[in-house]
XYZ file of C-alpha atoms in Angstrom:
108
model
C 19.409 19.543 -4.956
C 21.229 16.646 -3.620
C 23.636 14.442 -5.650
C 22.763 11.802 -7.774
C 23.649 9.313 -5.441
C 21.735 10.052 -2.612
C 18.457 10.485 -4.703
C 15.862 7.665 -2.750
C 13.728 6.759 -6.053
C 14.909 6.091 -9.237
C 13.156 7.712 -12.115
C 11.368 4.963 -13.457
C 10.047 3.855 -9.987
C 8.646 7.204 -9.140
C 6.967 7.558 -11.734
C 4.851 3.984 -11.042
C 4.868 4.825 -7.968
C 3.516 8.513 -8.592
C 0.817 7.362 -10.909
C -0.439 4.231 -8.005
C -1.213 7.431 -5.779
C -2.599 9.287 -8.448
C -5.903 7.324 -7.778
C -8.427 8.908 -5.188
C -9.429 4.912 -4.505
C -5.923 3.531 -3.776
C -5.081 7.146 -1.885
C -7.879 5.989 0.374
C -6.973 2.223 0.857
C -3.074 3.741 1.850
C -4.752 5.477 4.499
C -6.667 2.984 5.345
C -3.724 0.367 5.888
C -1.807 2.926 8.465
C -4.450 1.221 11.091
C -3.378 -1.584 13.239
C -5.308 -4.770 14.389
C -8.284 -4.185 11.459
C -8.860 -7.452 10.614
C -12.471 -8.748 11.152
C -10.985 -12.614 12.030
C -10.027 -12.952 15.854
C -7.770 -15.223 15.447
C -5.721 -13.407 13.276
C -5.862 -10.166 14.378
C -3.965 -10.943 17.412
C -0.613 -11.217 15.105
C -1.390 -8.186 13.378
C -0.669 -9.324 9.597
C -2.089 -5.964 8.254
C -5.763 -5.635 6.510
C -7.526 -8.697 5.006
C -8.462 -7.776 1.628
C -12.331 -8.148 2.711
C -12.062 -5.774 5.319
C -10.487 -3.168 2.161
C -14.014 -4.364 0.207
C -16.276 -3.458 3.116
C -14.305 0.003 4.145
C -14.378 0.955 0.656
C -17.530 -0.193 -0.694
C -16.038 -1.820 -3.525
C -15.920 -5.235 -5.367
C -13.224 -7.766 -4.407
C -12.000 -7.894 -7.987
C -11.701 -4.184 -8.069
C -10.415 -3.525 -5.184
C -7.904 -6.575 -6.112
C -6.874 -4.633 -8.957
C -6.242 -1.797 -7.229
C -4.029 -3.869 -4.596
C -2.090 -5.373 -7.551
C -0.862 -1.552 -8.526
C 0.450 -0.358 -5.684
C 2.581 -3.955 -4.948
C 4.141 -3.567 -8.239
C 4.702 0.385 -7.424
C 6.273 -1.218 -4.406
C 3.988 0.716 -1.789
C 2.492 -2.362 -0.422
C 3.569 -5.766 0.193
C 1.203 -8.640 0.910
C 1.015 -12.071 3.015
C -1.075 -15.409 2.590
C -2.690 -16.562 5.133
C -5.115 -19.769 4.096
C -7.640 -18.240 2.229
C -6.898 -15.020 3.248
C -4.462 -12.066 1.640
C -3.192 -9.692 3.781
C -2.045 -6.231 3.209
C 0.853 -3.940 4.558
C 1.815 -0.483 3.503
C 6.002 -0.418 2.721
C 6.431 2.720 4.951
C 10.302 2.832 3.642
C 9.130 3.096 0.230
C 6.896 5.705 1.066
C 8.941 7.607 2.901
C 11.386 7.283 0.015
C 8.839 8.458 -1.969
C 7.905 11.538 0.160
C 12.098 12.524 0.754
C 11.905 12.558 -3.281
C 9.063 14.735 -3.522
C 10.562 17.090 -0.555
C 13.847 17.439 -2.775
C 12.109 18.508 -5.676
């Protein structure tokens, strides 16, 4: 095992950020954000901000509160990070904290 030093997630963050991918539904909307240039609004997808919440609803099938909710876990687990645009949230996945995430699990 490596030193203590070196280990990419602290404790505490792994285990938020284990428990946000614990969820079949926010598994799915990770995947979901690896795709580029999703979003339904021309004018918008040219500059590629990541996935507008609505198109998340209509992939999923789900509410916009729910799938708001399930948004709102994995930015505090730190495995997304979102943008406002107008009216419109945008939504990213934070590759280095999920590759930080996966070294952790590898080391185990």
């Amino acid at each position: 095992m490596k030193a203590a030093a070196k280990r990419p997630v602290p404790g505490e963050a792994v285990d938020v950020q284990l428990k946000a991918v614990a969820d079949p539904t926010r598994r799915r909307i990770l995947e979901l954000l690896k795709r580029r240039g999703c979003c339904t609004l021309e004018a918008v997808r040219a500059s590629d901000p990541g996935m507008c919440v609505c198109d998340l609803e209509a992939q999923l099938g789900l509410t916009q509160p729910t799938v708001t909710y399930h948004l709102q876990l994995l930015r505090e687990a730190g495995l997304i990070t979102t943008r406002r645009i107008g009216r419109w949230l945008y939504c990213r996945r934070n590759e280095e904290a999920l590759d930080r995430l996966g070294q952790w699990l590898k080391d185990l």
